[in-house]
Structure formats: structure tokens, C-alpha cells
XYZ file of C-alpha atoms in Angstrom:
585
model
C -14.295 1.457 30.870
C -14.558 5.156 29.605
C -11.717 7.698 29.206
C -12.700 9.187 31.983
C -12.124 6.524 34.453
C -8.488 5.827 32.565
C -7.021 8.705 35.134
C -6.448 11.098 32.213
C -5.729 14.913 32.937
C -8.703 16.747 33.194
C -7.444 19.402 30.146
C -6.660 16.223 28.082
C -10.252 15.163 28.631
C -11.154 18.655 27.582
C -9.466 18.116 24.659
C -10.479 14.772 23.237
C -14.420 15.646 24.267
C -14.726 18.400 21.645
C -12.759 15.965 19.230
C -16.215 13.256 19.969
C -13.800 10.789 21.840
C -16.485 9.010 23.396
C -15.265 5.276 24.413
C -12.105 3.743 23.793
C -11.057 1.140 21.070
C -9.714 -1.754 22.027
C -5.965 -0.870 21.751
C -7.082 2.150 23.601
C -8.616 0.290 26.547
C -5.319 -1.323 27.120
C -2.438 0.430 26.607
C -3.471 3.923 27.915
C -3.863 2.343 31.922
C -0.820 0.078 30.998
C 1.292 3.244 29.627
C -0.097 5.399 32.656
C 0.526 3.076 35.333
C 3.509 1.058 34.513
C 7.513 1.769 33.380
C 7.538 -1.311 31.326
C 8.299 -2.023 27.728
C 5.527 -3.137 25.432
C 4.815 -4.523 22.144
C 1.393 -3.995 20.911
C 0.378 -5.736 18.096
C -2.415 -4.144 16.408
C -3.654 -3.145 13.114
C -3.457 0.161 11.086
C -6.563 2.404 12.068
C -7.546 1.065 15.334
C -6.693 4.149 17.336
C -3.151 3.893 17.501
C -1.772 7.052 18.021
C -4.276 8.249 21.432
C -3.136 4.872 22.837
C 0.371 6.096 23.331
C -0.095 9.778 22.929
C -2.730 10.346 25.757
C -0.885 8.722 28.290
C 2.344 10.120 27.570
C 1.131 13.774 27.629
C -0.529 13.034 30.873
C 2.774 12.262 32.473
C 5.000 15.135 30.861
C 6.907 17.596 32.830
C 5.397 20.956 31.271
C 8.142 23.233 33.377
C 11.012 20.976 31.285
C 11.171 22.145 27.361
C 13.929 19.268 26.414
C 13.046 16.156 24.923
C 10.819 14.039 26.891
C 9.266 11.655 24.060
C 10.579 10.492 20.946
C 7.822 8.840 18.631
C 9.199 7.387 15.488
C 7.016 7.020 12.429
C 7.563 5.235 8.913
C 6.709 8.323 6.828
C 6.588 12.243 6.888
C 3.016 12.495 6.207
C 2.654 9.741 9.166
C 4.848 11.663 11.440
C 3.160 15.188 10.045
C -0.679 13.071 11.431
C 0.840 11.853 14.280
C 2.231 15.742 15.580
C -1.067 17.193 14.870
C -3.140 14.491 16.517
C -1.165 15.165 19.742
C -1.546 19.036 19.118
C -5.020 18.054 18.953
C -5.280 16.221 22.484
C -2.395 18.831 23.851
C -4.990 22.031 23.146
C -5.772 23.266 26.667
C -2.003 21.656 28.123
C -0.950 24.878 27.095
C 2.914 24.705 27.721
C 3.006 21.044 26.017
C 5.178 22.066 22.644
C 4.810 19.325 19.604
C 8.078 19.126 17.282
C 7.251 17.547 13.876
C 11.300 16.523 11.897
C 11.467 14.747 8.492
C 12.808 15.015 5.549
C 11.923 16.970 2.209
C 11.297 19.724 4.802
C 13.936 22.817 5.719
C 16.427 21.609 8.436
C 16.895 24.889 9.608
C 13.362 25.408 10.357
C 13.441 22.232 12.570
C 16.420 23.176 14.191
C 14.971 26.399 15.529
C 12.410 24.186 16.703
C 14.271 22.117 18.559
C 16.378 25.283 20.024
C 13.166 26.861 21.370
C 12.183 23.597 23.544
C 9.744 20.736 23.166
C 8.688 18.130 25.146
C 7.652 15.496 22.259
C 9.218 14.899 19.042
C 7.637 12.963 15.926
C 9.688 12.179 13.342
C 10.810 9.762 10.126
C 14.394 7.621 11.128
C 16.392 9.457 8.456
C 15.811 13.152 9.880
C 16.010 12.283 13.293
C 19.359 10.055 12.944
C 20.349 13.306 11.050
C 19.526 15.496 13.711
C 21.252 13.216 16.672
C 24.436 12.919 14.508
C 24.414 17.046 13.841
C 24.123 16.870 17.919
C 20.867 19.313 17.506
C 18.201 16.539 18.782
C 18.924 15.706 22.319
C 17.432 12.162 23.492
C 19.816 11.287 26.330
C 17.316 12.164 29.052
C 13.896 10.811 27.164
C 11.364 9.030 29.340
C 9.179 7.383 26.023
C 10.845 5.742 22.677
C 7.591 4.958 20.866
C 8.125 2.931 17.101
C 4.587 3.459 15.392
C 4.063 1.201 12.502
C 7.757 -0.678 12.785
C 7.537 -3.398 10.651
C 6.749 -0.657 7.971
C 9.977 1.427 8.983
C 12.143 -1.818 8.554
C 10.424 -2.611 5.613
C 11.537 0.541 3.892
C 15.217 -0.088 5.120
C 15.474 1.883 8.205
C 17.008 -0.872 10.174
C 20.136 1.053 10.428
C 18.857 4.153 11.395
C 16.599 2.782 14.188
C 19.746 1.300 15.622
C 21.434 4.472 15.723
C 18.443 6.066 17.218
C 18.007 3.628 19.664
C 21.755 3.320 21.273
C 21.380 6.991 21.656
C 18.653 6.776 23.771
C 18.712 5.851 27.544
C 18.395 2.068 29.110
C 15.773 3.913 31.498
C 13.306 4.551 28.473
C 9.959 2.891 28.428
C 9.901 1.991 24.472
C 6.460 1.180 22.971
C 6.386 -0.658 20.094
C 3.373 -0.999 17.552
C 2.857 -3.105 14.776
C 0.594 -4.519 12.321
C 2.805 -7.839 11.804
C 5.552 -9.054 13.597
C 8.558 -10.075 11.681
C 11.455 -11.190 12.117
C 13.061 -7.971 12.362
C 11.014 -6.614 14.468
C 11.575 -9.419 16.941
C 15.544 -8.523 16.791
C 14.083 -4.820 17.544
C 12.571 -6.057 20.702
C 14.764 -8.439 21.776
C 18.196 -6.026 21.345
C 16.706 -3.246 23.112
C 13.486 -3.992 24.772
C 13.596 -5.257 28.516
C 10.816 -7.816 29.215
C 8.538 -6.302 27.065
C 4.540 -6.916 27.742
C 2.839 -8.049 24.898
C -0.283 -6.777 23.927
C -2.033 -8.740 21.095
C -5.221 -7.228 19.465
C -6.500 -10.316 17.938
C -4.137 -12.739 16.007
C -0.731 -12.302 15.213
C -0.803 -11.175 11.584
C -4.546 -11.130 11.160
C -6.380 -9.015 9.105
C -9.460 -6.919 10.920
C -12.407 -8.521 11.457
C -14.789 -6.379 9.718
C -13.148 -6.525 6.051
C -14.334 -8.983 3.571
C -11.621 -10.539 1.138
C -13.152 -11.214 -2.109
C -10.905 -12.073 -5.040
C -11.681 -12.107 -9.041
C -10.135 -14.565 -11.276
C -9.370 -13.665 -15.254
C -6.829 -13.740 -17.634
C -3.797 -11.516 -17.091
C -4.511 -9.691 -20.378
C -8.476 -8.664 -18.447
C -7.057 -7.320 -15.523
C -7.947 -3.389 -16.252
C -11.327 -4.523 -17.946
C -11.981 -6.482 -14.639
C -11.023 -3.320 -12.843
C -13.638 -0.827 -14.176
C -16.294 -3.535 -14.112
C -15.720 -4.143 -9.678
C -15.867 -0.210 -9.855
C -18.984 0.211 -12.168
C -20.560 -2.854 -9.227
C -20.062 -0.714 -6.563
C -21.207 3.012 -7.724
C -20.385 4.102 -3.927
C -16.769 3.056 -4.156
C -14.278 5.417 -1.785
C -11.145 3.618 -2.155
C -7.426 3.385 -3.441
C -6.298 0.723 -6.043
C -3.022 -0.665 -5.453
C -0.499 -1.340 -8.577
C 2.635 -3.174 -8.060
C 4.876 -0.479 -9.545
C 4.657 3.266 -10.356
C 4.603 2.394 -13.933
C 1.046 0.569 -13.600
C 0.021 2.914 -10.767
C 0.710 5.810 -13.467
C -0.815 3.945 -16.587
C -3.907 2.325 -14.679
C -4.832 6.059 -13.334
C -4.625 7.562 -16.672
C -7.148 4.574 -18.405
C -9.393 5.864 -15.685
C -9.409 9.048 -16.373
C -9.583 8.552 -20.126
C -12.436 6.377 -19.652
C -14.360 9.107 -17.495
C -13.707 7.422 -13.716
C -12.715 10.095 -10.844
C -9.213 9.067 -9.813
C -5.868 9.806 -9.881
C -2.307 8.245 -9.102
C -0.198 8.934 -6.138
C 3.269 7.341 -6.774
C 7.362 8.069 -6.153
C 7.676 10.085 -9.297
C 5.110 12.979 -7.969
C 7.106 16.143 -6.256
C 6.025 16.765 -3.081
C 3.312 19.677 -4.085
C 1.932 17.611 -6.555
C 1.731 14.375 -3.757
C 0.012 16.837 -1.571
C -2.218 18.182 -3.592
C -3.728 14.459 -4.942
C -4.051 13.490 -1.207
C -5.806 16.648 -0.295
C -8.279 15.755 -3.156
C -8.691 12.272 -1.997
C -9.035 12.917 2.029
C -12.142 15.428 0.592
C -13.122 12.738 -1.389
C -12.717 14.925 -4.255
C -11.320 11.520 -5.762
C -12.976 8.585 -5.694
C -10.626 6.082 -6.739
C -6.246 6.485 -5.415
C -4.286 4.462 -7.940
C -0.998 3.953 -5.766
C 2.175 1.878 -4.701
C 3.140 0.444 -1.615
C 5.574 2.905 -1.141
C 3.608 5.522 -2.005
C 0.464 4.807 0.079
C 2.355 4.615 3.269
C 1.094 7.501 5.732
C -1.793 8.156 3.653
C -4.433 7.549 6.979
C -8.428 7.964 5.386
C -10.566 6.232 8.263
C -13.750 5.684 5.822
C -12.619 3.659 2.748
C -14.985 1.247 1.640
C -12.929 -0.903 -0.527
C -9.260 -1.512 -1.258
C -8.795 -3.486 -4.499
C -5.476 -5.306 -5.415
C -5.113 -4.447 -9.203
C -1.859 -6.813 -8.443
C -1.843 -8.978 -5.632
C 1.314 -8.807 -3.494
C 4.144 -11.524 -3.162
C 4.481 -10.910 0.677
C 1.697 -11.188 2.603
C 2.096 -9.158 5.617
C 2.085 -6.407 2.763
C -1.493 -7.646 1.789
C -2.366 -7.436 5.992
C -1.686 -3.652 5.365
C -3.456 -3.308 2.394
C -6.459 -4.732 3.654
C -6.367 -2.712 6.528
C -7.170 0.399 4.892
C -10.217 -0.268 5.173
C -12.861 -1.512 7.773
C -11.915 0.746 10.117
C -13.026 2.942 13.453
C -16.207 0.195 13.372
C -17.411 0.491 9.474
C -17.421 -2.511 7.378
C -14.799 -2.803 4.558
C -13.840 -5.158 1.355
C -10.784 -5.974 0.237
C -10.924 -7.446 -3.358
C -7.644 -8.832 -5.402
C -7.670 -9.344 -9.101
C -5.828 -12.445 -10.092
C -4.991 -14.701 -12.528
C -4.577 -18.844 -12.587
C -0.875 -18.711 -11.603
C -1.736 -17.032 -8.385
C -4.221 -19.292 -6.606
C -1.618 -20.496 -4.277
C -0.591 -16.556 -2.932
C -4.640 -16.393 -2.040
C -4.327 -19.586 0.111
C -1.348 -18.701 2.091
C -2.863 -15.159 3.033
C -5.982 -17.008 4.117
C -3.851 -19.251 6.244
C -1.718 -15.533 7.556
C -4.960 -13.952 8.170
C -7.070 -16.730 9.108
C -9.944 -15.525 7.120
C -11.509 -17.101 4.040
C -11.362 -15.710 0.860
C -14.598 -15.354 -1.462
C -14.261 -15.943 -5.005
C -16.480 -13.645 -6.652
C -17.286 -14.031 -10.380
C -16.249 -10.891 -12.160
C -19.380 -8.824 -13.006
C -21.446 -9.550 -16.161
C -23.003 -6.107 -18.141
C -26.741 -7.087 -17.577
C -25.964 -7.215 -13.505
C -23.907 -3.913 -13.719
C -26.639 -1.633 -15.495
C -29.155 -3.140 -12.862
C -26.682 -1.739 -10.219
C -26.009 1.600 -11.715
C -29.822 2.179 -12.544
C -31.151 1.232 -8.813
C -28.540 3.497 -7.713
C -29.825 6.112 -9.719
C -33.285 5.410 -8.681
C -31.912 6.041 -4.955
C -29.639 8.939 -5.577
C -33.097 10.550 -7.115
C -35.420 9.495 -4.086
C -33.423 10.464 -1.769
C -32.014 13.962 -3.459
C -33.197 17.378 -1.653
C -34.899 19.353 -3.118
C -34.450 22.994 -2.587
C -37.731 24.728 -3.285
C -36.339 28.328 -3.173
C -33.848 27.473 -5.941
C -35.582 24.955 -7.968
C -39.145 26.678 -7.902
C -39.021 29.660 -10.542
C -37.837 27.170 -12.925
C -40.599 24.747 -12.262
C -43.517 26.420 -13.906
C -41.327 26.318 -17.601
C -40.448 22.825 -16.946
C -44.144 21.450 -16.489
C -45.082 23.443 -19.478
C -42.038 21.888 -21.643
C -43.198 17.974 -20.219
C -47.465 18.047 -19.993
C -47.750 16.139 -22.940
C -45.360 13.471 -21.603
C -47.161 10.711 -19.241
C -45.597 10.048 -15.503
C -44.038 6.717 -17.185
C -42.813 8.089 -20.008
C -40.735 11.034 -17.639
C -39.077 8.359 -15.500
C -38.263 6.289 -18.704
C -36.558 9.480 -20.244
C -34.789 10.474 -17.169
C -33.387 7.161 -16.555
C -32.127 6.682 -20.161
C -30.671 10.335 -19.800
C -28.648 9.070 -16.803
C -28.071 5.299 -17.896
C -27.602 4.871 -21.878
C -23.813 5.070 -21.802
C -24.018 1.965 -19.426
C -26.378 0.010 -21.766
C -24.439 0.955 -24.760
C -21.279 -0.197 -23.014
C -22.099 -3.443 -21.931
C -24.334 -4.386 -24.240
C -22.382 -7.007 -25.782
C -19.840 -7.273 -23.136
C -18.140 -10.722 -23.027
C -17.668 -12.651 -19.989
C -14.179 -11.962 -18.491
C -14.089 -14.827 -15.936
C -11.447 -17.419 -16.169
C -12.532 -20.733 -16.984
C -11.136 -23.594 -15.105
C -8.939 -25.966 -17.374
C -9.881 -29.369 -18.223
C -8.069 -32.483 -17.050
C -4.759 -32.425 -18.735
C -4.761 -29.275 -20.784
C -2.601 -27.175 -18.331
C 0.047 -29.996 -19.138
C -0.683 -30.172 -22.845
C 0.159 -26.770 -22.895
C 2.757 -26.779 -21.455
C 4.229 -29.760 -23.767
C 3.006 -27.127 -26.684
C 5.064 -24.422 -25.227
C 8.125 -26.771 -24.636
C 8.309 -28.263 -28.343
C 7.656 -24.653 -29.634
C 11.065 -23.349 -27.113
C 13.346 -26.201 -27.941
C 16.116 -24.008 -29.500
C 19.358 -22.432 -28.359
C 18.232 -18.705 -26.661
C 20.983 -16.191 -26.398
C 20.796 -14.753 -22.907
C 21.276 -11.092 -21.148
C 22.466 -11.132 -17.410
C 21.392 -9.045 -14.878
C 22.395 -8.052 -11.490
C 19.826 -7.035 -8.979
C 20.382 -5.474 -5.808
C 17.854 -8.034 -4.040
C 19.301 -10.788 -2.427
C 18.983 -13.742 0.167
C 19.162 -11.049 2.842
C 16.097 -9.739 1.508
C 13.851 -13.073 1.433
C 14.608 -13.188 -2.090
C 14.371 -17.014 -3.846
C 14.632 -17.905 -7.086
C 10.621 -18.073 -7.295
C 9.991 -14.950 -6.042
C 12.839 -13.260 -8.343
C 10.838 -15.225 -11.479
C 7.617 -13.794 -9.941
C 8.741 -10.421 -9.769
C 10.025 -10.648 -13.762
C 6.783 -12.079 -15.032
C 4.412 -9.697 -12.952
C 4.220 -8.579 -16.927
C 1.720 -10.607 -18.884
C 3.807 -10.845 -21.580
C 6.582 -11.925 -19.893
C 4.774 -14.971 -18.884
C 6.691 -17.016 -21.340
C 9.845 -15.479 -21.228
C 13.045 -18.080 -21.543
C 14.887 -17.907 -18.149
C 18.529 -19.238 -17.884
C 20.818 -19.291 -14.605
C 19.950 -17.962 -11.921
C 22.460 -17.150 -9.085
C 21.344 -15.660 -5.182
C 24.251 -14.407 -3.215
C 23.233 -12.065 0.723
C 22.786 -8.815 -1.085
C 22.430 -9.257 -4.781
C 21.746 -11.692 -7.447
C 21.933 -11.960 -11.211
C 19.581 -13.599 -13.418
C 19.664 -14.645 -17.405
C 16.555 -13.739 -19.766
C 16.354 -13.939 -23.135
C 18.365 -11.197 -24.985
C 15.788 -10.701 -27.068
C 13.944 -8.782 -23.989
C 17.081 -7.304 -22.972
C 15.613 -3.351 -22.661
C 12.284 -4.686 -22.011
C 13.319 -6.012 -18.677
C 15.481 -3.849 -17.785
C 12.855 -0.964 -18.038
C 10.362 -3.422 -15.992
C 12.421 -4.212 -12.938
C 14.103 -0.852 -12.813
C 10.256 0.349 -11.851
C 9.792 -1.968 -8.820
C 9.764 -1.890 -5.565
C 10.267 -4.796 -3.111
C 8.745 -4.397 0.092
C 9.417 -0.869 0.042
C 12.933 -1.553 -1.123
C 13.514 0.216 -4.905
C 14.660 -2.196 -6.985
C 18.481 -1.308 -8.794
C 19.159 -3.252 -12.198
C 22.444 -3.418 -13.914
C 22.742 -5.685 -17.218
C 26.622 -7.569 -16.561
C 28.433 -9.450 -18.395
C 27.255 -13.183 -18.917
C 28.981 -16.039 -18.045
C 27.652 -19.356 -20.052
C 26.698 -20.431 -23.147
C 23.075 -21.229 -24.518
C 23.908 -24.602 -24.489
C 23.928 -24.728 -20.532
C 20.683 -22.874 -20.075
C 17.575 -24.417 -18.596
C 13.583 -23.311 -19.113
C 11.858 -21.452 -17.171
C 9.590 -23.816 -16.568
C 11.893 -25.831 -14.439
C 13.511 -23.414 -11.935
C 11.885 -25.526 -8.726
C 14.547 -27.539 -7.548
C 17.535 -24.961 -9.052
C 20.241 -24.260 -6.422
C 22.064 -20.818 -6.327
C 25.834 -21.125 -7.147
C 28.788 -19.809 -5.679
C 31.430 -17.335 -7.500
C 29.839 -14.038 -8.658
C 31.192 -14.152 -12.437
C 32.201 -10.793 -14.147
C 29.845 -7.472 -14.067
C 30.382 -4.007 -14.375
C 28.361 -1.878 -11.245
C 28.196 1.249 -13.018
C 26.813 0.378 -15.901
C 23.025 0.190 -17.400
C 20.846 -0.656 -19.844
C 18.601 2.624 -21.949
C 16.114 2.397 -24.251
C 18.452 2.744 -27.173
C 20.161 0.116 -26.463
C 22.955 1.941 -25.578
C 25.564 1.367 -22.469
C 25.179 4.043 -20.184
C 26.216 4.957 -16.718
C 23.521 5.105 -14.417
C 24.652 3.721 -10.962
C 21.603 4.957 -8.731
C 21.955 6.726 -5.286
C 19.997 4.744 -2.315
């Protein structure tokens, strides 16, 4: 099937022709005649970069009223720069449907301007929850009469906390509305999405529930924690072409991992929450020209960043939840290109790569980290091709030509190519020529539990203990595990003495060793948890050292009751120093 036999307007045809729409993707090939032809609800389950945004829009604008200017779509997105891509791909399709008007709303933008929008008349509105739940509540976005609710990305808008807005939203809208929803994974919230305000939704599955695309490899490195960054330049020194981003766990390592690069003479730069809005813009405008060549970001911070042609998405830190490693991975591989997804790990973390190969249902490949002799053959056969294949201007190059075979005749062919390469290629020799091999070794029989008998003789001692509350709780999937994991993401918190730890719905509080009191307080005020900024507060503690237990035995550890005494508005600085720092959400 072609666009052309989907029943699309003839101007939208127009439209998508000069954009070189040729056939349809998959998600295309079934939602458009399912959208055009039918008032049902529908849950399409499909990954980022598969052609999302024509499968809902195209239909939809073929079955607007252009006489009415009030509200006739709603399409939701995560993100602004999502919703900003979304507005101007349906511009884009809307070209010769000349009284179509596109309204873009989200935040960090003027409300005023949007409002005058609105007040002139449009028949389709993309927006983030926040601005549009403003704009309903302000009474200055009608969506009483709307014919299309679409959700683009969902699971991402829950995941940043929107729940409550999209509930809003959504009892404002009409029972009559066909809602679309699209997803890359389906949790559980987004089943209570479809289930408290979808009608017998049709579900549309674009291979398996949760699976990653089928044209990215997933590759994953194993070293020590402390040869992470040193594994890091070595994947991107392997793969000379490398267009891709590098995701850190929080904005501190997204930050610090960016400015190594650049000190060390890559071509990146970071793209995290503490960038203004200018500056945000102005790295992704570098990156979408592939002015950049590596994107060090967050989660958070990656979201609506769309670049069809990335050839590699690396996991500098691999994530605890695995639908976020689904989205990760699908960065890449898309519109029909290959793609590889490659995670840097350490020992500890063997079991995270075996449930995402059981989410996926894709095999992992464990790749050796690179060793210097295999690198410098890389970089110098890519040199080899960059020159054979380089044009060669004759116009621009020629005057100088005569000078430069004057300045070489006494040098033979061999001995021009052996300069030129060891003009282009010395630093790499120099570099790695005594470059040791960072690859983990596996441990004998018994020493993991020898040292482990080391570490527990060498920790036998009473540990005074700091408390902490954190604003992550059972409502948020959190476990004691996963609050541990998300403390020792740090290498050197590895061996950090853990006492009591305590999970209540919305919070819990968990004892470390005072000793790296401001330490871990500075650490897990800079996460994020899927897409959820992570508040600390240190609180008052509630037992003795005497009642602690290790670290090393949190497994079978049941949260208590009773909350014990804190104090909400207060932190922890630098300087040791109380402070009051209560954070706005």
C-alpha cells in the first residue's frame, strides 16, 4: 500500500511528496486507514522514530473542518521541543491546506503570545500537559467540542509526573473524542490511562510489547567502575564515524564526562537541566548539524531531542529501569539505518543486562573493550579512506601544486604516504602505545566471597550514621535495592556502610555512614529517577550504631512502620552547615 491509495487529500499528498514521503512505515500503514476510516480508540504501541507523528497527523488533517477555527485536535506531547517538532511537522504536511492553523503551547514560552493564538482560531493544538492544563484552567484553551485527543510518547509524560495533569486534561475533554494513544512501553500507568478513559480501544502492536527495534545491536563492555571514562574514549576512538549521544545518569556526570571530552580534544558537548533555554538550544542546533559529534546528556534532558541518523547510543551508566534503556536504544536504528546501542558496565551489573535481554527479547553481545594496537589500525584505515575518497578541487588546489612537488621530489611515493600518515596518526600511536588492557577479568572460584569476608573483618566496628529522607517512595517502584543502587551509582561509594532503611508510599529515609554525610547528600540531590528529580533532606536519626546492619545484607530487610522524627525544610551544604533549602516541584 502507498499513501496514495490511503484516501489522503490530494493537497496533503502535495505536501508530503515534496517532503520525499514515498511509502509508508509500518505504523504508518496502519493507523492512517484505521484513523481515517474508523471513530474508535486506539493504542499503538510503537517505538520512538518509526514515523509516529504522520500516522496520526495525516489522517487527522484530512478530516478537519477548515471553515471551523476552534479546537478540533488536541495532541499532547512529553516535552516542548517534542511538541515544538510535532507543530511544525503538521505545518509541514498542512502547506497547501491553506486555512488549516497549527497552535504550538508549552511552557518556558510567553503565555500571552499563546493566548493570542488561541484567540485568533486553530484547528489543532500541540502542547506539553503543564501549559495546556494551564490554559484549560485560565478557560483560554477550549477542548469541549474536540474530535481527536492524541497522547504521543505517554509512558514518557507519566514518567516525568504528568499523571495529574493528563487527568485534568482528559475529564475536560468530550466522551465523543477518538483518543490515540502511542507508546514505546506500556506500563502500568499507561494501562490505567486507557482503561479510565479509553472505550474499547484497538490495539495496534508494532512488534513486541516492550521490544527494542530490530535493526539496533546491543553490545555491552565490562571494566572496573574506576575505567568507565577510559572505556568511553576508547568505543569512540573504535568507531571514528560515531554520530551519537552518551547518556550519564545525572547532570553532574553528564556535565563532567562532556568536559573530559573536550579537554581531551573529542567534539561534544553536554545537554543537561542546568543549561537555560538559549544555551539548550543552541547545543541541539549544533548537534542536529552534526556540528557535534558526541551529546553527553540525561534522561531528562534528552527527551524531545528527535535526530533520525544516530549511529550509536552508548550507556556511560546503564539504567535501573529498563523500559528507560527501550528508549535509549531507540535513538538509534531508525527510518531503516542500522544502529548500536553499547552500555558500559561493571561486575555488579550483569544481572540489569539479562533482564533487558529478557524485556527486549534481543541478545546482548559482550564486546571486549578495545586494545591500542586494534584502535590505531582503525583510525589509520579510516584515514586511508577519508584520503581516497576526498575531492579534490583542481581550481583551488592547482596553483599550489607546482610549489608542493618542488618542496617533495626528493621524497619517494612510499616515503610521502609514510609521512602523511604519521602527520595524521602519531598522537594515536603515542597514546596507546603502552595502553593497558581495561577489560574486567572474571573472578576465580571463591574470591568474590573471600573478599567479601576481607571487607567484613575490615567493617566490624560501630559506624555512626546520617539519615536521610528522600522523596522516592513505594509509589514510585522504589525497593530497598534499587534505593542502594541509586546511592552506590558512585564508585566510591561501593563500600559505603548502610544502616536502616525504611520505604513508606511517597518517601523513604535511609542511614549511611556519617562520615559521607555531605558527600551523599551532594550525590543524590543530582539525580533523577525516571524523570522524577530526586529531593534529599538529612533528618534526624532514630537508632543507635549498635542496631545497624551492613550493607552487604539488605536482601531480605523489610521496611518498618512509624516515620521517626525529621525536619522537611531542612538540608545538608557543603559546609556542613544546616540550611533551608526545601525545593519547589
Amino acid at each position: 500500500m502507498n499513501f496514495k491509495e490511503m484516501g489522503l487529500a490530494p493537497e496533503v499528498l502535495k505536501a508530503i511528496g515534496e517532503l520525499g514521503f514515498e511509502s509508508p512505515t509500518p505504523v504508518q500503514e496502519k493507523c492512517i486507514p484505521f484513523i481515517d476510516e474508523n471513530n474508535q480508540d486506539l493504542i499503538a504501541n510503537a517505538q520512538t522514530g518509526t514515523g509516529k507523528t504522520a500516522a496520526f497527523g495525516l489522517p487527522i488533517l484530512g478530516n478537519i473542518d477548515q471553515s471551523d477555527k476552534s479546537v478540533q485536535a488536541l495532541i499532547l506531547s512529553p516535552t516542548r521541543e517534542l511538541a515544538v517538532q510535532i507543530a511544525n511537522d503538521i505545518k509541514a504536511y498542512s502547506k497547501y491546506s491553506n486555512l488549516v492553523n497549527v497552535i504550538p503551547v508549552y511552557g518556558g514560552a510567553s503565555m500571552d503570545t499563546q493566548v493570542r493564538e488561541l484567540h485568533r482560531g486553530g484547528q489543532i493544538v500541540v502542547g506539553t500537559p503543564g501549559r495546556v492544563a494551564d490554559l484549560i484552567k485560565r478557560r483560554k484553551l477550549k477542548v469541549g467540542n474536540i474530535r481527536y485527543l492524541v497522547l504521543d510518547e505517554a509512558d514518557e509524560m507519566l514518567s516525568m509526573g504528568f499523571k495529574d495533569e493528563l487527568d485534568e486534561i482528559l475529564s475536560n475533554t468530550p466522551s465523543t473524542r477518538q483518543t490515540l494513544l502511542f507508546s514505546a512501553t506500556m506500563p502500568k500507568g499507561v494501562e490505567a490511562i486507557s482503561k479510565n478513559y479509553m472505550t474499547s480501544p484497538v490495539k495496534i502492536a508494532l512488534g513486541k510489547q516492550n521490544q527494542g527495534a530490530d535493526n539496533v545491536k546491543h553490545v555491552y563492555h565490562q571494566v572496573q567502575a574506576k575505567d568507565r571514562y577510559a572505556a568511553l574514549k576508547r568505543i569512540v576512538d573504535m568507531n571514528p564515524g560515531v554520530y551519537g549521544i552518551v547518556f550519564a545518569r545525572t547532570r553532574r556526570d553528564a556535565k563532567e564526562v562532556a568536559e573530559n571530552l573536550m579537554h581531551d580534544g573529542y567534539n561534544a558537548d553536554a545537554l543537561h537541566g542546568d543549561l537555560s533555554q538559549p544555551q539548550r538550544e543552541y547545543v541541539m542546533a549544533r548537534f542536529r548539524s552534526r556540528n557535534l559529534q558526541l551529546l553527553v546528556a540525561t534522561d531528562v534532558a534528552a527527551r524531545g531531542l528527535d535526530v533520525d541518523d544516530l549511529t550509536h547510543v552508548i550507556n556511560y551508566n546503564i539504567p535501573d529501569d529498563t523500559e528507560v534503556y527501550v528508549h535509549r536504544s531507540g535513538r538509534t536504528g531508525r527510518a531503516g539505518k542500522s544502529g548500536v546501542s553499547i552500555s558500559i558496565i561493571h561486575g555488579r551489573e550483569q544481572g540489569k543486562i539479562k533482564i533487558i535481554e529478557r524485556m527486549i527479547g534481543k541478545k546482548f553481545e559482550k564486546k571486549p573493550v578495545p586494545i591500542g594496537k586494534d584502535i590505531c589500525e582503525t583510525q589509520l584505515f579510516h584515514l586511508m579512506d577519508k584520503m581516497e575518497k576526498v575531492e579534490v578541487d583542481e581550481k583551488q588546489i592547482g596553483p599550489f601544486l607546482p610549489a608542493i612537488f618542488k618542496q617533495l621530489e626528493h621524497l619517494s611515493k612510499e616515503d610521502i604516504i609514510t609521512r602523511f600518515a604519521s602527520v595524521e596518526f602519531n598522537r594515536f600511536l603515542e597514546y596507546y602505545s603502552d595502553a593497558q588492557d581495561l577489560n574486567q577479568r572474571e573472578p576465580r572460584r571463591g574470591e568474590e566471597r573471600e573478599e567479601r569476608q576481607r571487607e567484613g573483618k575490615k567493617n566490624r566496628k560501630d559506624i555512626d550514621y546520617s539519615r536521610f529522607y528522600v522523596n522516592l517512595g513505594t509509589k514510585n517502584g522504589i525497593s530497598p535495592g534499587k534505593l542502594i543502587g541509586l546511592l552506590t551509582q558512585r564508585p566510591e561509594f561501593k563500600s559505603i556502610e548502610i544502616g536502616e532503611i525504611e520505604l513508606f508510599k511517597k518517601f523513604s529515609f535511609i542511614e549511611v555512614d556519617k562520615a559521607f554525610e555531605s558527600q551523599v547528600f551532594d550525590h543524590l540531590e543530582d539525580l533523577d529517577y525516571q524523570g522524577l528529580p530526586v529531593r534529599v533532606e538529612l533528618t534526624k536519626s532514630k537508632a543507635t550504631p549498635a542496631t545497624k546492619r551492613k550493607s552487604n545484607n539488605f536482601g531480605n530487610r523489610k521496611p518498618k512502620g512509624g516515620g521517626g522524627g525529621f525536619d522537611r525544610g531542612r538540608g545538608y551544604d557543603k559546609n556542613k552547615k544546616f540550611r533551608n533549602n526545601r525545593k519547589k516541584s
